[in-house]
mmCIF file of C-alpha atoms and ligand atoms in Angstrom:
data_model
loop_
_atom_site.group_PDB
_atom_site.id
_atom_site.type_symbol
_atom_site.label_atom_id
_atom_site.label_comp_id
_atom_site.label_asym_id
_atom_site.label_seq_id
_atom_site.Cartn_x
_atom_site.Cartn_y
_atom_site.Cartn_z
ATOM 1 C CA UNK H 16 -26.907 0.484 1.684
ATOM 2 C CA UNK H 17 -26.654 3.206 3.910
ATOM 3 C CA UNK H 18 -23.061 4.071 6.117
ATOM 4 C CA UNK H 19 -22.830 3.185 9.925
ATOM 5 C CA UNK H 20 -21.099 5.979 9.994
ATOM 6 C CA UNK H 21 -20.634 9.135 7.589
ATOM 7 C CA UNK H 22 -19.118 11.991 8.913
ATOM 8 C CA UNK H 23 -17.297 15.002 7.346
ATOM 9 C CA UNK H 24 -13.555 15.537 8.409
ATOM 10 C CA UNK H 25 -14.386 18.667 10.448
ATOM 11 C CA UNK H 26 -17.506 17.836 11.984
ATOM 12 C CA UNK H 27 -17.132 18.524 15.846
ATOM 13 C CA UNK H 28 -17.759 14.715 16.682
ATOM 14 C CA UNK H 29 -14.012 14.037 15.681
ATOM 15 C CA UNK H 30 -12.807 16.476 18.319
ATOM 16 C CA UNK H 31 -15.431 15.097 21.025
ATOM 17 C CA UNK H 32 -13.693 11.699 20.650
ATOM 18 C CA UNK H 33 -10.604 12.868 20.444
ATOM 19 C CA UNK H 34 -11.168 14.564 23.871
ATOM 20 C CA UNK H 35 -12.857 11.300 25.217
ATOM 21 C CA UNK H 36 -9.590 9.479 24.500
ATOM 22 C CA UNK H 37 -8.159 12.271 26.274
ATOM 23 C CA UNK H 38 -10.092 11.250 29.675
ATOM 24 C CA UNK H 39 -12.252 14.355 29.474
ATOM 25 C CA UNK H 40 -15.596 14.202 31.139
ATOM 26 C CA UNK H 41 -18.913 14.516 29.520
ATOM 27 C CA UNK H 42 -19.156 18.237 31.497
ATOM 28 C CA UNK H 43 -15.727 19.359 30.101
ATOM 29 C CA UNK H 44 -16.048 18.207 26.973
ATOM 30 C CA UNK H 45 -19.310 19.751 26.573
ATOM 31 C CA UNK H 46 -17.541 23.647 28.179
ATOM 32 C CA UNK H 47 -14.341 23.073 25.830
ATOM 33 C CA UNK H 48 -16.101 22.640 22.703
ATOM 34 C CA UNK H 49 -19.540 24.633 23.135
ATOM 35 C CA UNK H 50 -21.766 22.350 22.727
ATOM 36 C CA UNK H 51 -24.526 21.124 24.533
ATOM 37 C CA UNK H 52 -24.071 17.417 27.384
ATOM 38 C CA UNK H 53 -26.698 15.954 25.619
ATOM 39 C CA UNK H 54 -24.829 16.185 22.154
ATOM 40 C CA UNK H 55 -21.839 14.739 23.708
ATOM 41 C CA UNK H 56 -24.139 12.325 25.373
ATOM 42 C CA UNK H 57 -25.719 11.525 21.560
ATOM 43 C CA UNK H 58 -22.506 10.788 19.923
ATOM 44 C CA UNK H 59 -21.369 8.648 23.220
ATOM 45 C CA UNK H 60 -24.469 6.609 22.271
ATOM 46 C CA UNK H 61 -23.737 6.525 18.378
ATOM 47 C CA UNK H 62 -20.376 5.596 19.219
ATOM 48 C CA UNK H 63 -21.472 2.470 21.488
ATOM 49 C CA UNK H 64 -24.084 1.283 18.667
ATOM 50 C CA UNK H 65 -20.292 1.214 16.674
ATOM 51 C CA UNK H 66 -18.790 -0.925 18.989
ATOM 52 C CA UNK H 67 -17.155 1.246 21.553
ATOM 53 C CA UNK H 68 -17.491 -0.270 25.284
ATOM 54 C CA UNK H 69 -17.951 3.392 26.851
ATOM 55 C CA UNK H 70 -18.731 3.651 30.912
ATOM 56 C CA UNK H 71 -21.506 5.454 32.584
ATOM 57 C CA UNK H 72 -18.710 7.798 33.429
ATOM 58 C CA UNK H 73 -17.566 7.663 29.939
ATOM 59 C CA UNK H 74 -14.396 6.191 29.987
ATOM 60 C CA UNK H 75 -13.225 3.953 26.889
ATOM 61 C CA UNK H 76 -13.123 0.521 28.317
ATOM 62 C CA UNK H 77 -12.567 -1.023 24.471
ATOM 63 C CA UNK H 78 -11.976 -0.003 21.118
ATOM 64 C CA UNK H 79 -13.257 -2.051 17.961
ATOM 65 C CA UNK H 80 -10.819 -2.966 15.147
ATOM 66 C CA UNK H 81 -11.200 -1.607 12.944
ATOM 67 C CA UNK H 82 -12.173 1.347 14.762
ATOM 68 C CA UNK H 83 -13.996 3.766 12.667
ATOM 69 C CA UNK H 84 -13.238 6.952 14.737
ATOM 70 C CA UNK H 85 -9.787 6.480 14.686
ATOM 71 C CA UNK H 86 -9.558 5.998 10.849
ATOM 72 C CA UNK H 87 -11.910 8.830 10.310
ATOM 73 C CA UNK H 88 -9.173 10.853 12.002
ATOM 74 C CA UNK H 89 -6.505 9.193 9.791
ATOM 75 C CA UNK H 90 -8.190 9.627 6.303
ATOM 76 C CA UNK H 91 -7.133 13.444 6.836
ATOM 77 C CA UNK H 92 -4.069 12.122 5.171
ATOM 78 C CA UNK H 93 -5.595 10.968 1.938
ATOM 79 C CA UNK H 94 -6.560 14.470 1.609
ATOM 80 C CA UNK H 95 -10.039 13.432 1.238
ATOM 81 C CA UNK H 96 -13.093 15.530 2.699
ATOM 82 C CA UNK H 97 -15.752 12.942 4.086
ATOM 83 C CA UNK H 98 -15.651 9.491 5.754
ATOM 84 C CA UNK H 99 -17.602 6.786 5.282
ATOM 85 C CA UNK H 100 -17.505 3.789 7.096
ATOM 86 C CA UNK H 101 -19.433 0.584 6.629
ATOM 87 C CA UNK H 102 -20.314 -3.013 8.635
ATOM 88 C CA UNK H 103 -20.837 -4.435 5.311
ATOM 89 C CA UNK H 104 -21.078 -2.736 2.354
ATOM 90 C CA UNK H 105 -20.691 -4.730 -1.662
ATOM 91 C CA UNK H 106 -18.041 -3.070 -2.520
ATOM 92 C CA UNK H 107 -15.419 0.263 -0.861
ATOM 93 C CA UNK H 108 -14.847 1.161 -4.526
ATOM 94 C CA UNK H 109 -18.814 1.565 -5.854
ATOM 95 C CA UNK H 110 -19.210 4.095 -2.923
ATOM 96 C CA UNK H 111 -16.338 5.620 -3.233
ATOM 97 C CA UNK H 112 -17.654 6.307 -7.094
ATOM 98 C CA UNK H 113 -20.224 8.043 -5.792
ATOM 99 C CA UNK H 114 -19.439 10.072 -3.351
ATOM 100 C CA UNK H 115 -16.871 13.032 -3.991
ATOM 101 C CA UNK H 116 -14.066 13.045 -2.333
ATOM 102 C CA UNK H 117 -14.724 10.305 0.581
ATOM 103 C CA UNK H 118 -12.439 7.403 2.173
ATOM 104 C CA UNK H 119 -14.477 4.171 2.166
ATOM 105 C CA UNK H 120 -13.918 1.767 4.632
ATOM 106 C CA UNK H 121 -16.099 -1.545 5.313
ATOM 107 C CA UNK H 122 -15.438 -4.335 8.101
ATOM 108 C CA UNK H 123 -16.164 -6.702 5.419
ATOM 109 C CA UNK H 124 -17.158 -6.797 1.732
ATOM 110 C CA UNK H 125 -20.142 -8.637 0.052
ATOM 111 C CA UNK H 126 -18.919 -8.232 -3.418
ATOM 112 C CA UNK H 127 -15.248 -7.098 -2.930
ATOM 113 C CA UNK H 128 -14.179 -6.702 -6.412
ATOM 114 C CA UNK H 129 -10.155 -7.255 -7.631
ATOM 115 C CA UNK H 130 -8.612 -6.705 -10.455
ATOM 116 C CA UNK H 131 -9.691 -8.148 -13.939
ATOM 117 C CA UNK H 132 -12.988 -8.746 -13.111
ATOM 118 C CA UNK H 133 -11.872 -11.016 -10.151
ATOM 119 C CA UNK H 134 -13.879 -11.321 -6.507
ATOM 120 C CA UNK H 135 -11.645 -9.868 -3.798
ATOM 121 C CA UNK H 136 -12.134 -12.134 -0.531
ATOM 122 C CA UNK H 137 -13.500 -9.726 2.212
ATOM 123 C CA UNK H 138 -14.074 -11.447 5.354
ATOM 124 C CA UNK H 139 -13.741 -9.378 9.018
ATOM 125 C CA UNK H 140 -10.477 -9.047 9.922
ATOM 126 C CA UNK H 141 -8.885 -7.389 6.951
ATOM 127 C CA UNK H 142 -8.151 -3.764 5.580
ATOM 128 C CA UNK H 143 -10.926 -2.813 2.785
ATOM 129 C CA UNK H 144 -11.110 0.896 2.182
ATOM 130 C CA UNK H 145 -11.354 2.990 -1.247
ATOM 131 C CA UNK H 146 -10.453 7.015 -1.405
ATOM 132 C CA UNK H 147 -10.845 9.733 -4.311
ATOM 133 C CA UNK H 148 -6.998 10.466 -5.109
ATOM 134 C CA UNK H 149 -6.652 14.268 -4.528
ATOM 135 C CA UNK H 150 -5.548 14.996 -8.019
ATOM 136 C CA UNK H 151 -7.604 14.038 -11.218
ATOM 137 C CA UNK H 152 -5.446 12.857 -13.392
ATOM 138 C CA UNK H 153 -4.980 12.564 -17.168
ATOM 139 C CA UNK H 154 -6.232 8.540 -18.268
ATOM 140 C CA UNK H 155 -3.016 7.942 -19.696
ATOM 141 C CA UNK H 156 -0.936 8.985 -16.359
ATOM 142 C CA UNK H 157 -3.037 6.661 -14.433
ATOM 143 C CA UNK H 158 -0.610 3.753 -13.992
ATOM 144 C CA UNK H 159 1.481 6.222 -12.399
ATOM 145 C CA UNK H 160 -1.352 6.475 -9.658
ATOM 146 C CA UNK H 161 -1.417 2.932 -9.276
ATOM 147 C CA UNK H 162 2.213 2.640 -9.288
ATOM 148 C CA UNK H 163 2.555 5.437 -6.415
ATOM 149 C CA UNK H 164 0.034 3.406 -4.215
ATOM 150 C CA UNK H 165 1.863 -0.392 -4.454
ATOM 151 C CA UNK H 166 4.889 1.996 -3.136
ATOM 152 C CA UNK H 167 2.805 3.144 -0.637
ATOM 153 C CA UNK H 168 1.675 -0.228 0.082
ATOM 154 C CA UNK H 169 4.800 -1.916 0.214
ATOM 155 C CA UNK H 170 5.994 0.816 2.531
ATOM 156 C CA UNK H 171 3.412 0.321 4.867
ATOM 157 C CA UNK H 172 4.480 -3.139 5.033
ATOM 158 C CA UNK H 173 7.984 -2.527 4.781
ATOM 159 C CA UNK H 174 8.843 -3.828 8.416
ATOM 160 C CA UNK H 175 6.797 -7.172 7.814
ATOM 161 C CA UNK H 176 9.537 -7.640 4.747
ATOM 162 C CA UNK H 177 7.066 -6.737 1.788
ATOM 163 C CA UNK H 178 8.075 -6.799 -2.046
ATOM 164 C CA UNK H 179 6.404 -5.687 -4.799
ATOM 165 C CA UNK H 180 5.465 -8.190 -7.664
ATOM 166 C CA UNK H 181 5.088 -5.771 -10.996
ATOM 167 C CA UNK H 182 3.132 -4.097 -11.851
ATOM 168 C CA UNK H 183 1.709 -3.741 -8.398
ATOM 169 C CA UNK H 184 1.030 -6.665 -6.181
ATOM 170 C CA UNK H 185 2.380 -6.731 -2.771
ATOM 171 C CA UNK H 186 3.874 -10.020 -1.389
ATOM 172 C CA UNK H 187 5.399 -11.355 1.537
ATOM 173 C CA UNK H 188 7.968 -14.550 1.147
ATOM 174 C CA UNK H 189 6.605 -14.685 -2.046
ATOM 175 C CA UNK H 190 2.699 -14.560 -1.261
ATOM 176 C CA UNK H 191 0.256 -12.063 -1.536
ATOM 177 C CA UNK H 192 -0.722 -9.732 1.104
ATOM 178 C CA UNK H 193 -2.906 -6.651 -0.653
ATOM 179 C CA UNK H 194 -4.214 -5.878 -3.910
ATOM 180 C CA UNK H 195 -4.968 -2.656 -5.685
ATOM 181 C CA UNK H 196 -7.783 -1.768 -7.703
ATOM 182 C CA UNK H 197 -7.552 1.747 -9.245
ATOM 183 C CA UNK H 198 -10.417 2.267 -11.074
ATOM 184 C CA UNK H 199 -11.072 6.125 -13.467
ATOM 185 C CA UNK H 200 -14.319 8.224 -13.442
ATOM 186 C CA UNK H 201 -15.274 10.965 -15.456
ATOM 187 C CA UNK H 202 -13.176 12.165 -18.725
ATOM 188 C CA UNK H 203 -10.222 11.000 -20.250
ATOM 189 C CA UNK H 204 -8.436 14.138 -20.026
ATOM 190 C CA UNK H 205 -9.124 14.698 -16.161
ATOM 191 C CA UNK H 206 -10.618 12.100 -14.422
ATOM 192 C CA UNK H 207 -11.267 11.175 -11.074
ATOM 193 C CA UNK H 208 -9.021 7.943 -9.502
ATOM 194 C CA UNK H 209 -10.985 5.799 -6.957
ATOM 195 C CA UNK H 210 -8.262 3.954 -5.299
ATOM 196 C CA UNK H 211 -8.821 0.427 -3.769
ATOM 197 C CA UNK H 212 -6.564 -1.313 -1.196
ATOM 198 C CA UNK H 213 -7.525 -4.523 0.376
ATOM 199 C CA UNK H 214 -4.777 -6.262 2.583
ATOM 200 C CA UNK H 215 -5.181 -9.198 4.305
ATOM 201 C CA UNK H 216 -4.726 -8.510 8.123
ATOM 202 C CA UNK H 217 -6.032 -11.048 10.750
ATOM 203 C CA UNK H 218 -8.535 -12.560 8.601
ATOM 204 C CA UNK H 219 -9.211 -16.026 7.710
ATOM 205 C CA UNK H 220 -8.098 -17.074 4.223
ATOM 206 C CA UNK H 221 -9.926 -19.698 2.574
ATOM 207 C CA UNK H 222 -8.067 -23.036 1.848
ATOM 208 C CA UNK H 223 -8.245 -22.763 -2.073
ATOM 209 C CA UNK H 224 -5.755 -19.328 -1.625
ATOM 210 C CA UNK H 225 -3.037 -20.582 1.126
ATOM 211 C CA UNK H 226 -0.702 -21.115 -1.048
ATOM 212 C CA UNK H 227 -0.534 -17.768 -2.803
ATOM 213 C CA UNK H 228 -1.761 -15.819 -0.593
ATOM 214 C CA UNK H 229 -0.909 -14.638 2.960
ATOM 215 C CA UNK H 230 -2.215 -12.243 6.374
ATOM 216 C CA UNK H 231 -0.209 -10.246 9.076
ATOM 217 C CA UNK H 232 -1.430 -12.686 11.044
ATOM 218 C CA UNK H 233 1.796 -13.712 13.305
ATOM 219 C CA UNK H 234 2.606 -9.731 13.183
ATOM 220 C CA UNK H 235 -0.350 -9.032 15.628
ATOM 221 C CA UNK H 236 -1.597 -5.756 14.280
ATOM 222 C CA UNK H 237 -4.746 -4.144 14.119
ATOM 223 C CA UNK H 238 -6.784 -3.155 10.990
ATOM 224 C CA UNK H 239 -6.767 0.708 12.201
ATOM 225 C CA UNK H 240 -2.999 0.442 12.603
ATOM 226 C CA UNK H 241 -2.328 -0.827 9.387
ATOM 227 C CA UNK H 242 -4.829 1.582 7.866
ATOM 228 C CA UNK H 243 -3.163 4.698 9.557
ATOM 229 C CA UNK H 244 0.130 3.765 8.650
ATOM 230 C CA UNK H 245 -0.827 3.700 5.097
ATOM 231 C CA UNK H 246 -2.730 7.155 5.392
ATOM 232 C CA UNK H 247 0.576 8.529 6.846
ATOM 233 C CA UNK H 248 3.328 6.982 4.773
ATOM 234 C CA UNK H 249 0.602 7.840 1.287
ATOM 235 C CA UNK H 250 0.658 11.783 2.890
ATOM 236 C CA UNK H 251 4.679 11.531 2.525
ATOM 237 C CA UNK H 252 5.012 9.974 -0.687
ATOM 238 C CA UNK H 253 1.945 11.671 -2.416
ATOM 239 C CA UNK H 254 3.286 15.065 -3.486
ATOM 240 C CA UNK H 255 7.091 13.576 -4.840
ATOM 241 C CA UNK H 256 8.408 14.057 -7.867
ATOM 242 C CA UNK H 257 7.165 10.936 -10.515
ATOM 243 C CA UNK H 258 11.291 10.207 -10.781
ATOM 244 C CA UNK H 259 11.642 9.795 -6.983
ATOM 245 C CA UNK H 260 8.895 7.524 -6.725
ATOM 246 C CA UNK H 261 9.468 5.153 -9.400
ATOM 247 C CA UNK H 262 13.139 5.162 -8.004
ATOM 248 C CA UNK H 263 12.159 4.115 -4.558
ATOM 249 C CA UNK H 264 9.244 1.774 -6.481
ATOM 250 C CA UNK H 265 12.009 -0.086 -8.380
ATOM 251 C CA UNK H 266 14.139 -0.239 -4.975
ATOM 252 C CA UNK H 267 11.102 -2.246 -3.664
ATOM 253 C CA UNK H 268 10.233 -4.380 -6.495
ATOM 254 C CA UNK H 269 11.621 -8.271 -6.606
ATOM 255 C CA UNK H 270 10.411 -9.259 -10.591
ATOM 256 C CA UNK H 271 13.854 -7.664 -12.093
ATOM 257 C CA UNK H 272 16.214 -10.493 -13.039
ATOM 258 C CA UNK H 273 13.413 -13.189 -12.331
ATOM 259 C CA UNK H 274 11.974 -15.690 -15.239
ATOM 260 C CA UNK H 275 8.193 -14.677 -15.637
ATOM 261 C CA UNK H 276 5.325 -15.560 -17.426
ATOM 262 C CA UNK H 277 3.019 -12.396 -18.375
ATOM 263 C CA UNK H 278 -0.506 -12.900 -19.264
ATOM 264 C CA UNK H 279 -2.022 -9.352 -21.610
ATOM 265 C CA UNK H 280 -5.616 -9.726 -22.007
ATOM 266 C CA UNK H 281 -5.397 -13.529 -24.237
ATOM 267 C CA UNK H 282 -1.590 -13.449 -25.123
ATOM 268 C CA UNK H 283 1.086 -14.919 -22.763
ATOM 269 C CA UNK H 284 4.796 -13.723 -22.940
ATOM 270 C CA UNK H 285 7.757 -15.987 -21.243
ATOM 271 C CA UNK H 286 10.986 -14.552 -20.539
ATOM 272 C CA UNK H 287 13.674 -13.156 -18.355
ATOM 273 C CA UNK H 288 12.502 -9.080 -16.620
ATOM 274 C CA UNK H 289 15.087 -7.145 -17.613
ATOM 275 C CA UNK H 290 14.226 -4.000 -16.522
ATOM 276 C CA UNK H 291 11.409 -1.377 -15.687
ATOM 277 C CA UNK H 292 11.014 1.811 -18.052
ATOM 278 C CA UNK H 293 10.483 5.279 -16.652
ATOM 279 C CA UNK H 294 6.554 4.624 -16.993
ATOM 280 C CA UNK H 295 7.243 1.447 -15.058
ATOM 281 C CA UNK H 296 6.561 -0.915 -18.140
ATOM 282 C CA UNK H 297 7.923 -4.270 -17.653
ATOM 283 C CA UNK H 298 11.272 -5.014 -20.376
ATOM 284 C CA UNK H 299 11.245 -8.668 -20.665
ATOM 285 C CA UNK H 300 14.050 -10.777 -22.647
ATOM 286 C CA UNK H 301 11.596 -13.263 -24.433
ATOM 287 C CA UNK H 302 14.035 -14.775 -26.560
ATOM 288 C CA UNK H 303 15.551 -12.826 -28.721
ATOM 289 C CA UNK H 304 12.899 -10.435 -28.819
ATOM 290 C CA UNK H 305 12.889 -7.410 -26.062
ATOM 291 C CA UNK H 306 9.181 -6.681 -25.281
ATOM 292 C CA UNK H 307 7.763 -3.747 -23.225
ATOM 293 C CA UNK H 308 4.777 -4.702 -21.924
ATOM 294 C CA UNK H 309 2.718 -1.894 -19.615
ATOM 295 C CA UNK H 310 -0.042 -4.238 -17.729
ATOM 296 C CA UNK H 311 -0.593 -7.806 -17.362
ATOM 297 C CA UNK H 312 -0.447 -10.250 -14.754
ATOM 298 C CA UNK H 313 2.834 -11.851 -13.815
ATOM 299 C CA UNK H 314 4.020 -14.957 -12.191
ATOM 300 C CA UNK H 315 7.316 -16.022 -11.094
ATOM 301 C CA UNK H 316 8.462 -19.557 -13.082
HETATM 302 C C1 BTN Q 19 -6.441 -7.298 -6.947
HETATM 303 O O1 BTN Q 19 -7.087 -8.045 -7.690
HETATM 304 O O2 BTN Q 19 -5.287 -7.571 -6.612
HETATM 305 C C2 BTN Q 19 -7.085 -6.024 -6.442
HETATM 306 C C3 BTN Q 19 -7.872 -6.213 -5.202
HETATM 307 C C4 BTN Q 19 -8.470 -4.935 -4.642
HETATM 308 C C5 BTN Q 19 -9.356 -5.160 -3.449
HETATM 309 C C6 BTN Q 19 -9.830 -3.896 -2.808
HETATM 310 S S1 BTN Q 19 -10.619 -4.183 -1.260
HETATM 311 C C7 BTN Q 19 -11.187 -2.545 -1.210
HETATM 312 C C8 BTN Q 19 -11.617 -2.188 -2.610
HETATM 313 N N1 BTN Q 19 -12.996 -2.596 -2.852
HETATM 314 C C9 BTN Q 19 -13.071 -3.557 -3.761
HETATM 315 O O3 BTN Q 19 -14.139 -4.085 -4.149
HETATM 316 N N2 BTN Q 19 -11.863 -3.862 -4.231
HETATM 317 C C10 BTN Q 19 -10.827 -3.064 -3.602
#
């Protein structure tokens, strides 16, 4: 599968459509960045074949959501170098794998992939993109990674009332909105995160997951919005001290004091959430045993 679009974060093309937002003309845009009318004219052309309505006289008439040029511009906060950007691709995270680096983001997914081996419903309309996290990062710290990015998550969401389920779903009134697949590459000692967010924007669920699961649909946002604001809020959180973020984490998470069931690879623990540790393992009351447990799924009885 080859990208629709693949562009490195300072390749000139970002500043010509920056400067065509602006209302520049072909001519000006051409003297101010030293390049030649028929380049400008190239990447008007590229940028129609993406979707762009662009007039003779190249003004913007209509943007595509998601739009890739404005996301492109975005992913500058993930701290990644390249941008890759996809109609349909199988999956954000395999290409993300492969290329160093790179935000991912498709339209729609053939083979969206979720967590524990589970298919990740991709249709148009919602949020599918995968990044390199700037840091590798030790396998065993990686929870933290995937705990920093359900903050991030929620906070993105914040306004449209999100919670976080633990470890790190993100629900609103009790349905969920995004998942996150974090997936490791390389060695154990310093490996390479590939993160995965999917939220459900403005498109259709299918009937089998309305009742667990729910879009910004009555919010009226676009796709680029929601990924920006995620690109900004994960360049303010990203560099905090682990304490900080598992405080503001905990602030945002609804399980504590709720009676769960946990399911750990075949076993299935009932009890009361205490508490979160300071590696954001759940403490559940099962009884009158305490048990810490670090993954699993959860659901609320
Ligand atoms: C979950 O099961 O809750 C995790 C879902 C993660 C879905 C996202 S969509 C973008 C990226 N590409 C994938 O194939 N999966 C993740």
């Amino acid at each position: 599968m080859s990208a629709d679009l693949a562009i490195s974060l300072n390749d000139k093309r970002l500043k010509i459509y920056e400067l065509l937002k602006k209302g520049y003309s072909g001519e000006k845009i051409a003297k101010t960045l030293g390049i030649s009318r028929s380049a400008v004219w190239k990447f008007v052309e590229k940028l129609r074949s993406l979707g762009y309505e662009i007039d003779r006289n190249y003004n913007i008439l209509s943007i595509p959501d998601p739009s890739p040029l404005d996301a492109a511009l975005c992913s500058k906060k993930l701290g990644v170098e390249r941008f890759l950007y996809f109609e349909e691709v199988d999956s954000t995270n395999n290409v993300a794998k492969k290329e160093e680096r790179s935000c991912v983001l498709a339209k729609r997914q053939s083979a969206g992939r979720g967590r524990l081996g589970r298919k990740w419903e991709s249709k148009e309309g919602g949020l599918y993109f995968s990044f390199e996290f700037p840091r590798k990062v030790p396998a065993v710290k990686a929870h933290r990674v995937t705990i920093l990015i359900g903050l991030v998550v929620a906070k993105t969401l914040e306004n449209f009332k999100a919670k976080i389920k633990w470890p790190n779903d993100v629900l609103i009134e009790g349905k969920k909105v995004s998942g996150i697949l974090c997936e490791l590459v390389g060695e154990e000692l310093s490996s390479r995160v590939i993160v995965g967010v999917g939220i459900n924007v403005k498109n259709e669920l299918p009937e089998e997951l309305k009742d667990k699961a729910t879009t910004l649909k009555t919010y009226n946002v676009s796709v680029t919005d929601v990924f920006c604001s995620f690109a900004n809020t994960f360049s303010e959180i990203v560099n905090l001290e682990w304490n900080r973020i598992l405080e503001e984490w905990k602030r945002m998470l609804d399980t504590i004091g709720k009676e769960v069931e946990v399911r750990v690879g075949g076993e299935i623990y009932r009890g009361v959430a205490l508490n979160v540790d300071d590696e954001g393992a759940l403490i559940l009351k099962c009884g009158d045993k305490i048990e810490r447990i670090f993954s699993g799924e959860c659901f609320y009885m």
